[in-house]
């Protein structure tokens, strides 16, 4: 009985197939390996890395003189397949993918193994599991410490680091970091060759460091890269928080100031209206014979409206003779200062010595002040209400 039935080939050279197991009725990937690949997959089978397809069978077939691999068929799509479907990759998704690759590669790199072909075709995303997988270790090898440079070119050209083409030193774990950077750039810009297609912000700086030509200029290991990626996540989380914090600070410190200014302005408008209502800007002939000029009265009223009490009082005090207009202005000043008794008393004292027909507005003012005065002063105002 045939254990695996071939469903379809997955590459042109007929070394990779999608097959179905007749025993458990599940899909698997069959690969025909050479000896070096077989040795790499033996390590993968032994270590059973998370994020790498599980190996069902790995053996040498004497009949065909071939090394055979059967591994699980991941339920998902490669990044390349998603791209061809028209998927728009967000920065959040790209960061999530790169972080997942760092997690997958950490134990692999610790075992001195380099993938050397991280590309859109070899990274899969399972939407069902919400999980990324790193597949196809056909170009992988162990890190050769004593070898000055790579002698066999391997990998997907656009995503290959310079050292994979024999430039500079040999490949190591930073070669995979280069490929992760190129993959992120591809997903965000759909272009890996155009130098003008830059990614702004911290992620752009991370990608730039990942894809440095000099291997020593890249991140030392995937832990360093993962940490930098995690900081972007923190910033993304903190950004709206910072906005809310600034708004809160504004509400606490700025809003009260705005309210105060508004009420001050409102009070000044009412005050100025009140001054005009009592005819304080019109020159009136007083019994003393003293008349303040129209311009001077206007100036005093403006000073009071602007809460420049000292300036207004200075002008009023400059003349020993006081008109009824001056008295009402003094009363207005005392009211602003919150001394309602004094505001009423200055008018009452004036009326005791000057009872003229021009005092009508003073009577009105006393009525206005009475509710705010002490009982003693209120009793003195009562005779003037009739």
PDB file of C-alpha atoms in Angstrom, residues 112-346:
ATOM      1  CA  UNK A 112      25.199  27.517  15.293  1.00  0.00           C
ATOM      2  CA  UNK A 113      22.745  27.113  12.407  1.00  0.00           C
ATOM      3  CA  UNK A 114      22.085  29.812   9.783  1.00  0.00           C
ATOM      4  CA  UNK A 115      18.993  29.786   7.569  1.00  0.00           C
ATOM      5  CA  UNK A 116      20.517  31.888   4.733  1.00  0.00           C
ATOM      6  CA  UNK A 117      17.317  32.153   2.668  1.00  0.00           C
ATOM      7  CA  UNK A 118      14.783  34.258   4.572  1.00  0.00           C
ATOM      8  CA  UNK A 119      12.544  35.616   1.807  1.00  0.00           C
ATOM      9  CA  UNK A 120       8.831  36.117   1.000  1.00  0.00           C
ATOM     10  CA  UNK A 121       8.669  32.515  -0.248  1.00  0.00           C
ATOM     11  CA  UNK A 122      10.072  31.052   2.968  1.00  0.00           C
ATOM     12  CA  UNK A 123       8.045  32.885   5.609  1.00  0.00           C
ATOM     13  CA  UNK A 124       4.483  31.696   6.124  1.00  0.00           C
ATOM     14  CA  UNK A 125       1.602  33.158   8.090  1.00  0.00           C
ATOM     15  CA  UNK A 126      -1.140  30.909   9.444  1.00  0.00           C
ATOM     16  CA  UNK A 127      -4.218  33.024   9.986  1.00  0.00           C
ATOM     17  CA  UNK A 128      -5.932  30.132  11.766  1.00  0.00           C
ATOM     18  CA  UNK A 129      -3.162  29.980  14.381  1.00  0.00           C
ATOM     19  CA  UNK A 130      -2.166  33.651  14.071  1.00  0.00           C
ATOM     20  CA  UNK A 131       1.389  32.380  13.831  1.00  0.00           C
ATOM     21  CA  UNK A 132       4.426  32.791  11.574  1.00  0.00           C
ATOM     22  CA  UNK A 133       6.563  29.914  10.298  1.00  0.00           C
ATOM     23  CA  UNK A 134      10.057  29.822   8.831  1.00  0.00           C
ATOM     24  CA  UNK A 135      10.264  27.119   6.155  1.00  0.00           C
ATOM     25  CA  UNK A 136      12.722  25.599   3.646  1.00  0.00           C
ATOM     26  CA  UNK A 137      16.130  25.091   5.246  1.00  0.00           C
ATOM     27  CA  UNK A 138      17.566  23.846   1.936  1.00  0.00           C
ATOM     28  CA  UNK A 139      20.218  26.589   1.836  1.00  0.00           C
ATOM     29  CA  UNK A 140      21.021  26.437   5.541  1.00  0.00           C
ATOM     30  CA  UNK A 141      24.378  25.483   6.952  1.00  0.00           C
ATOM     31  CA  UNK A 142      26.322  25.436  10.172  1.00  0.00           C
ATOM     32  CA  UNK A 143      28.422  28.479  10.937  1.00  0.00           C
ATOM     33  CA  UNK A 144      31.993  27.762   9.814  1.00  0.00           C
ATOM     34  CA  UNK A 145      34.151  29.716  12.222  1.00  0.00           C
ATOM     35  CA  UNK A 146      37.493  29.119  10.488  1.00  0.00           C
ATOM     36  CA  UNK A 147      36.291  29.788   6.928  1.00  0.00           C
ATOM     37  CA  UNK A 148      37.199  33.305   5.692  1.00  0.00           C
ATOM     38  CA  UNK A 149      34.267  33.647   3.273  1.00  0.00           C
ATOM     39  CA  UNK A 150      31.384  31.749   1.664  1.00  0.00           C
ATOM     40  CA  UNK A 151      32.444  29.492  -1.188  1.00  0.00           C
ATOM     41  CA  UNK A 152      28.960  28.423  -2.293  1.00  0.00           C
ATOM     42  CA  UNK A 153      26.494  31.123  -3.271  1.00  0.00           C
ATOM     43  CA  UNK A 154      23.049  30.387  -1.861  1.00  0.00           C
ATOM     44  CA  UNK A 155      19.817  32.235  -1.211  1.00  0.00           C
ATOM     45  CA  UNK A 156      17.284  34.427  -2.998  1.00  0.00           C
ATOM     46  CA  UNK A 157      19.330  37.125  -4.803  1.00  0.00           C
ATOM     47  CA  UNK A 158      17.359  40.237  -3.763  1.00  0.00           C
ATOM     48  CA  UNK A 159      17.355  39.186  -0.104  1.00  0.00           C
ATOM     49  CA  UNK A 160      20.911  37.819   0.019  1.00  0.00           C
ATOM     50  CA  UNK A 161      23.471  39.611   2.160  1.00  0.00           C
ATOM     51  CA  UNK A 162      26.703  40.662   0.373  1.00  0.00           C
ATOM     52  CA  UNK A 163      28.737  37.988   2.189  1.00  0.00           C
ATOM     53  CA  UNK A 164      26.536  35.289   0.622  1.00  0.00           C
ATOM     54  CA  UNK A 165      27.961  36.333  -2.720  1.00  0.00           C
ATOM     55  CA  UNK A 166      31.526  35.986  -1.495  1.00  0.00           C
ATOM     56  CA  UNK A 167      31.947  39.670  -0.581  1.00  0.00           C
ATOM     57  CA  UNK A 168      33.745  40.341   2.686  1.00  0.00           C
ATOM     58  CA  UNK A 169      33.603  37.825   5.505  1.00  0.00           C
ATOM     59  CA  UNK A 170      31.659  34.556   5.722  1.00  0.00           C
ATOM     60  CA  UNK A 171      27.980  34.217   6.627  1.00  0.00           C
ATOM     61  CA  UNK A 172      26.859  34.125  10.245  1.00  0.00           C
ATOM     62  CA  UNK A 173      23.700  34.889  12.224  1.00  0.00           C
ATOM     63  CA  UNK A 174      23.845  38.519  11.036  1.00  0.00           C
ATOM     64  CA  UNK A 175      23.259  37.245   7.497  1.00  0.00           C
ATOM     65  CA  UNK A 176      19.740  36.273   8.552  1.00  0.00           C
ATOM     66  CA  UNK A 177      19.292  39.687  10.183  1.00  0.00           C
ATOM     67  CA  UNK A 178      20.107  41.302   6.821  1.00  0.00           C
ATOM     68  CA  UNK A 179      17.404  39.186   5.157  1.00  0.00           C
ATOM     69  CA  UNK A 180      14.840  40.126   7.824  1.00  0.00           C
ATOM     70  CA  UNK A 181      15.566  43.795   7.125  1.00  0.00           C
ATOM     71  CA  UNK A 182      15.166  43.311   3.374  1.00  0.00           C
ATOM     72  CA  UNK A 183      11.941  41.383   3.917  1.00  0.00           C
ATOM     73  CA  UNK A 184      10.509  44.189   6.079  1.00  0.00           C
ATOM     74  CA  UNK A 185      11.477  46.731   3.438  1.00  0.00           C
ATOM     75  CA  UNK A 186       9.857  44.641   0.706  1.00  0.00           C
ATOM     76  CA  UNK A 187       6.615  44.284   2.654  1.00  0.00           C
ATOM     77  CA  UNK A 188       6.350  48.014   3.369  1.00  0.00           C
ATOM     78  CA  UNK A 189       7.534  49.439   0.039  1.00  0.00           C
ATOM     79  CA  UNK A 190       7.072  46.530  -2.414  1.00  0.00           C
ATOM     80  CA  UNK A 191      10.598  47.385  -3.485  1.00  0.00           C
ATOM     81  CA  UNK A 192      14.030  46.352  -2.229  1.00  0.00           C
ATOM     82  CA  UNK A 193      16.266  47.972  -4.846  1.00  0.00           C
ATOM     83  CA  UNK A 194      15.029  51.568  -4.969  1.00  0.00           C
ATOM     84  CA  UNK A 195      17.087  53.542  -2.459  1.00  0.00           C
ATOM     85  CA  UNK A 196      14.562  56.396  -2.576  1.00  0.00           C
ATOM     86  CA  UNK A 197      11.822  54.187  -1.119  1.00  0.00           C
ATOM     87  CA  UNK A 198      12.648  55.011   2.483  1.00  0.00           C
ATOM     88  CA  UNK A 199      10.639  54.084   5.551  1.00  0.00           C
ATOM     89  CA  UNK A 200      10.250  56.932   7.997  1.00  0.00           C
ATOM     90  CA  UNK A 201      10.583  56.785  11.745  1.00  0.00           C
ATOM     91  CA  UNK A 202      12.221  54.307  14.084  1.00  0.00           C
ATOM     92  CA  UNK A 203      11.288  51.283  11.977  1.00  0.00           C
ATOM     93  CA  UNK A 204      13.081  52.835   9.009  1.00  0.00           C
ATOM     94  CA  UNK A 205      16.226  53.235  11.115  1.00  0.00           C
ATOM     95  CA  UNK A 206      15.997  49.612  12.252  1.00  0.00           C
ATOM     96  CA  UNK A 207      15.673  48.364   8.668  1.00  0.00           C
ATOM     97  CA  UNK A 208      18.611  50.535   7.628  1.00  0.00           C
ATOM     98  CA  UNK A 209      20.812  49.025  10.340  1.00  0.00           C
ATOM     99  CA  UNK A 210      19.690  45.476   9.480  1.00  0.00           C
ATOM    100  CA  UNK A 211      20.631  45.939   5.821  1.00  0.00           C
ATOM    101  CA  UNK A 212      24.083  47.456   6.223  1.00  0.00           C
ATOM    102  CA  UNK A 213      26.572  46.067   3.672  1.00  0.00           C
ATOM    103  CA  UNK A 214      29.210  45.660   6.359  1.00  0.00           C
ATOM    104  CA  UNK A 215      28.226  42.699   8.499  1.00  0.00           C
ATOM    105  CA  UNK A 216      29.765  44.299  11.609  1.00  0.00           C
ATOM    106  CA  UNK A 217      27.441  47.312  11.238  1.00  0.00           C
ATOM    107  CA  UNK A 218      24.271  45.241  11.661  1.00  0.00           C
ATOM    108  CA  UNK A 219      22.607  44.166  14.896  1.00  0.00           C
ATOM    109  CA  UNK A 220      24.823  41.684  16.693  1.00  0.00           C
ATOM    110  CA  UNK A 221      22.047  39.134  17.219  1.00  0.00           C
ATOM    111  CA  UNK A 222      18.294  38.688  16.977  1.00  0.00           C
ATOM    112  CA  UNK A 223      17.845  39.652  20.641  1.00  0.00           C
ATOM    113  CA  UNK A 224      19.155  43.135  19.846  1.00  0.00           C
ATOM    114  CA  UNK A 225      16.836  43.402  16.852  1.00  0.00           C
ATOM    115  CA  UNK A 226      13.860  42.135  18.838  1.00  0.00           C
ATOM    116  CA  UNK A 227      14.495  44.697  21.582  1.00  0.00           C
ATOM    117  CA  UNK A 228      14.554  47.543  19.064  1.00  0.00           C
ATOM    118  CA  UNK A 229      11.328  46.293  17.518  1.00  0.00           C
ATOM    119  CA  UNK A 230       9.704  46.086  20.947  1.00  0.00           C
ATOM    120  CA  UNK A 231      10.538  49.744  21.561  1.00  0.00           C
ATOM    121  CA  UNK A 232       8.487  50.665  18.506  1.00  0.00           C
ATOM    122  CA  UNK A 233       5.555  48.813  20.065  1.00  0.00           C
ATOM    123  CA  UNK A 234       6.025  50.771  23.289  1.00  0.00           C
ATOM    124  CA  UNK A 235       6.134  54.057  21.380  1.00  0.00           C
ATOM    125  CA  UNK A 236       3.004  53.134  19.421  1.00  0.00           C
ATOM    126  CA  UNK A 237       1.259  52.388  22.707  1.00  0.00           C
ATOM    127  CA  UNK A 238       2.511  55.535  24.410  1.00  0.00           C
ATOM    128  CA  UNK A 239       1.741  57.900  21.537  1.00  0.00           C
ATOM    129  CA  UNK A 240      -2.027  58.145  22.146  1.00  0.00           C
ATOM    130  CA  UNK A 241      -1.325  58.080  25.896  1.00  0.00           C
ATOM    131  CA  UNK A 242       0.980  61.089  25.489  1.00  0.00           C
ATOM    132  CA  UNK A 243      -1.703  62.926  23.532  1.00  0.00           C
ATOM    133  CA  UNK A 244      -4.250  62.244  26.274  1.00  0.00           C
ATOM    134  CA  UNK A 245      -1.704  63.299  28.890  1.00  0.00           C
ATOM    135  CA  UNK A 246      -1.074  66.623  27.125  1.00  0.00           C
ATOM    136  CA  UNK A 247      -4.818  67.205  26.860  1.00  0.00           C
ATOM    137  CA  UNK A 248      -5.224  66.449  30.574  1.00  0.00           C
ATOM    138  CA  UNK A 249      -2.411  68.859  31.454  1.00  0.00           C
ATOM    139  CA  UNK A 250      -4.065  71.458  29.271  1.00  0.00           C
ATOM    140  CA  UNK A 251      -7.392  70.956  31.000  1.00  0.00           C
ATOM    141  CA  UNK A 252      -5.806  71.164  34.458  1.00  0.00           C
ATOM    142  CA  UNK A 253      -3.537  74.165  33.878  1.00  0.00           C
ATOM    143  CA  UNK A 254      -4.628  76.032  30.767  1.00  0.00           C
ATOM    144  CA  UNK A 255      -8.423  75.775  30.914  1.00  0.00           C
ATOM    145  CA  UNK A 256      -8.714  77.540  34.307  1.00  0.00           C
ATOM    146  CA  UNK A 257      -6.625  80.392  32.913  1.00  0.00           C
ATOM    147  CA  UNK A 258      -8.873  80.667  29.874  1.00  0.00           C
ATOM    148  CA  UNK A 259     -11.950  80.651  32.110  1.00  0.00           C
ATOM    149  CA  UNK A 260     -10.430  83.334  34.351  1.00  0.00           C
ATOM    150  CA  UNK A 261      -9.574  85.533  31.378  1.00  0.00           C
ATOM    151  CA  UNK A 262     -13.079  85.031  30.004  1.00  0.00           C
ATOM    152  CA  UNK A 263     -14.728  86.069  33.265  1.00  0.00           C
ATOM    153  CA  UNK A 264     -12.336  89.003  33.703  1.00  0.00           C
ATOM    154  CA  UNK A 265     -13.183  90.164  30.205  1.00  0.00           C
ATOM    155  CA  UNK A 266     -16.865  89.669  30.889  1.00  0.00           C
ATOM    156  CA  UNK A 267     -16.592  91.648  34.128  1.00  0.00           C
ATOM    157  CA  UNK A 268     -14.722  94.452  32.373  1.00  0.00           C
ATOM    158  CA  UNK A 269     -17.435  94.675  29.730  1.00  0.00           C
ATOM    159  CA  UNK A 270     -20.159  94.829  32.370  1.00  0.00           C
ATOM    160  CA  UNK A 271     -18.139  97.315  34.401  1.00  0.00           C
ATOM    161  CA  UNK A 272     -17.608  99.608  31.448  1.00  0.00           C
ATOM    162  CA  UNK A 273     -21.307  99.348  30.602  1.00  0.00           C
ATOM    163  CA  UNK A 274     -22.162 100.138  34.218  1.00  0.00           C
ATOM    164  CA  UNK A 275     -19.912 103.184  34.214  1.00  0.00           C
ATOM    165  CA  UNK A 276     -21.558 104.533  31.082  1.00  0.00           C
ATOM    166  CA  UNK A 277     -25.005 103.697  32.494  1.00  0.00           C
ATOM    167  CA  UNK A 278     -24.318 106.044  35.402  1.00  0.00           C
ATOM    168  CA  UNK A 279     -23.246 108.831  33.044  1.00  0.00           C
ATOM    169  CA  UNK A 280     -19.674 108.706  34.257  1.00  0.00           C
ATOM    170  CA  UNK A 281     -18.235 109.737  30.913  1.00  0.00           C
ATOM    171  CA  UNK A 282     -20.275 112.900  30.477  1.00  0.00           C
ATOM    172  CA  UNK A 283     -19.059 116.150  32.034  1.00  0.00           C
ATOM    173  CA  UNK A 284     -21.686 117.351  34.529  1.00  0.00           C
ATOM    174  CA  UNK A 285     -21.657 120.738  36.218  1.00  0.00           C
ATOM    175  CA  UNK A 286     -21.430 120.140  39.972  1.00  0.00           C
ATOM    176  CA  UNK A 287     -22.424 122.380  42.833  1.00  0.00           C
ATOM    177  CA  UNK A 288     -18.741 122.838  43.536  1.00  0.00           C
ATOM    178  CA  UNK A 289     -18.300 124.399  40.141  1.00  0.00           C
ATOM    179  CA  UNK A 290     -15.629 121.829  39.235  1.00  0.00           C
ATOM    180  CA  UNK A 291     -15.986 119.967  35.936  1.00  0.00           C
ATOM    181  CA  UNK A 292     -13.633 117.155  34.835  1.00  0.00           C
ATOM    182  CA  UNK A 293     -12.877 117.095  31.107  1.00  0.00           C
ATOM    183  CA  UNK A 294     -14.589 114.524  28.904  1.00  0.00           C
ATOM    184  CA  UNK A 295     -11.241 113.039  27.802  1.00  0.00           C
ATOM    185  CA  UNK A 296     -10.047 112.689  31.390  1.00  0.00           C
ATOM    186  CA  UNK A 297     -13.265 110.950  32.440  1.00  0.00           C
ATOM    187  CA  UNK A 298     -12.965 108.596  29.459  1.00  0.00           C
ATOM    188  CA  UNK A 299      -9.401 107.781  30.493  1.00  0.00           C
ATOM    189  CA  UNK A 300     -10.395 107.052  34.114  1.00  0.00           C
ATOM    190  CA  UNK A 301     -13.241 104.819  32.948  1.00  0.00           C
ATOM    191  CA  UNK A 302     -10.869 102.902  30.676  1.00  0.00           C
ATOM    192  CA  UNK A 303      -8.410 102.397  33.542  1.00  0.00           C
ATOM    193  CA  UNK A 304     -11.157 101.044  35.797  1.00  0.00           C
ATOM    194  CA  UNK A 305     -12.448  98.768  33.043  1.00  0.00           C
ATOM    195  CA  UNK A 306      -8.889  97.434  32.596  1.00  0.00           C
ATOM    196  CA  UNK A 307      -8.621  96.898  36.368  1.00  0.00           C
ATOM    197  CA  UNK A 308      -5.855  99.478  36.603  1.00  0.00           C
ATOM    198  CA  UNK A 309      -7.191 100.680  39.942  1.00  0.00           C
ATOM    199  CA  UNK A 310      -3.998 102.423  41.048  1.00  0.00           C
ATOM    200  CA  UNK A 311      -3.866 104.446  37.838  1.00  0.00           C
ATOM    201  CA  UNK A 312      -7.504 105.506  38.136  1.00  0.00           C
ATOM    202  CA  UNK A 313      -7.152 106.427  41.822  1.00  0.00           C
ATOM    203  CA  UNK A 314      -4.005 108.444  41.090  1.00  0.00           C
ATOM    204  CA  UNK A 315      -5.879 110.660  38.622  1.00  0.00           C
ATOM    205  CA  UNK A 316      -8.873 111.039  40.942  1.00  0.00           C
ATOM    206  CA  UNK A 317      -6.614 111.993  43.851  1.00  0.00           C
ATOM    207  CA  UNK A 318      -4.843 114.631  41.756  1.00  0.00           C
ATOM    208  CA  UNK A 319      -7.683 117.119  42.413  1.00  0.00           C
ATOM    209  CA  UNK A 320      -8.750 118.125  45.892  1.00  0.00           C
ATOM    210  CA  UNK A 321     -12.205 119.107  44.682  1.00  0.00           C
ATOM    211  CA  UNK A 322     -14.430 116.112  44.011  1.00  0.00           C
ATOM    212  CA  UNK A 323     -17.417 116.107  41.687  1.00  0.00           C
ATOM    213  CA  UNK A 324     -20.328 113.686  41.962  1.00  0.00           C
ATOM    214  CA  UNK A 325     -18.787 111.875  38.999  1.00  0.00           C
ATOM    215  CA  UNK A 326     -15.546 111.451  40.964  1.00  0.00           C
ATOM    216  CA  UNK A 327     -17.466 110.104  43.949  1.00  0.00           C
ATOM    217  CA  UNK A 328     -19.233 107.488  41.849  1.00  0.00           C
ATOM    218  CA  UNK A 329     -15.888 106.515  40.298  1.00  0.00           C
ATOM    219  CA  UNK A 330     -14.400 106.104  43.785  1.00  0.00           C
ATOM    220  CA  UNK A 331     -17.413 103.985  44.713  1.00  0.00           C
ATOM    221  CA  UNK A 332     -16.843 101.859  41.635  1.00  0.00           C
ATOM    222  CA  UNK A 333     -13.186 101.326  42.643  1.00  0.00           C
ATOM    223  CA  UNK A 334     -14.104 100.266  46.183  1.00  0.00           C
ATOM    224  CA  UNK A 335     -16.673  97.835  44.785  1.00  0.00           C
ATOM    225  CA  UNK A 336     -14.023  96.246  42.549  1.00  0.00           C
ATOM    226  CA  UNK A 337     -11.798  95.886  45.605  1.00  0.00           C
ATOM    227  CA  UNK A 338     -14.671  94.114  47.375  1.00  0.00           C
ATOM    228  CA  UNK A 339     -15.263  96.814  50.000  1.00  0.00           C
ATOM    229  CA  UNK A 340     -19.016  97.385  49.518  1.00  0.00           C
ATOM    230  CA  UNK A 341     -19.431  99.302  52.783  1.00  0.00           C
ATOM    231  CA  UNK A 342     -16.804 101.829  51.733  1.00  0.00           C
ATOM    232  CA  UNK A 343     -18.291 102.010  48.235  1.00  0.00           C
ATOM    233  CA  UNK A 344     -21.602 103.050  49.798  1.00  0.00           C
ATOM    234  CA  UNK A 345     -20.095 105.248  52.537  1.00  0.00           C
ATOM    235  CA  UNK A 346     -18.226 107.490  50.079  1.00  0.00           C
TER     236      UNK A 346
END
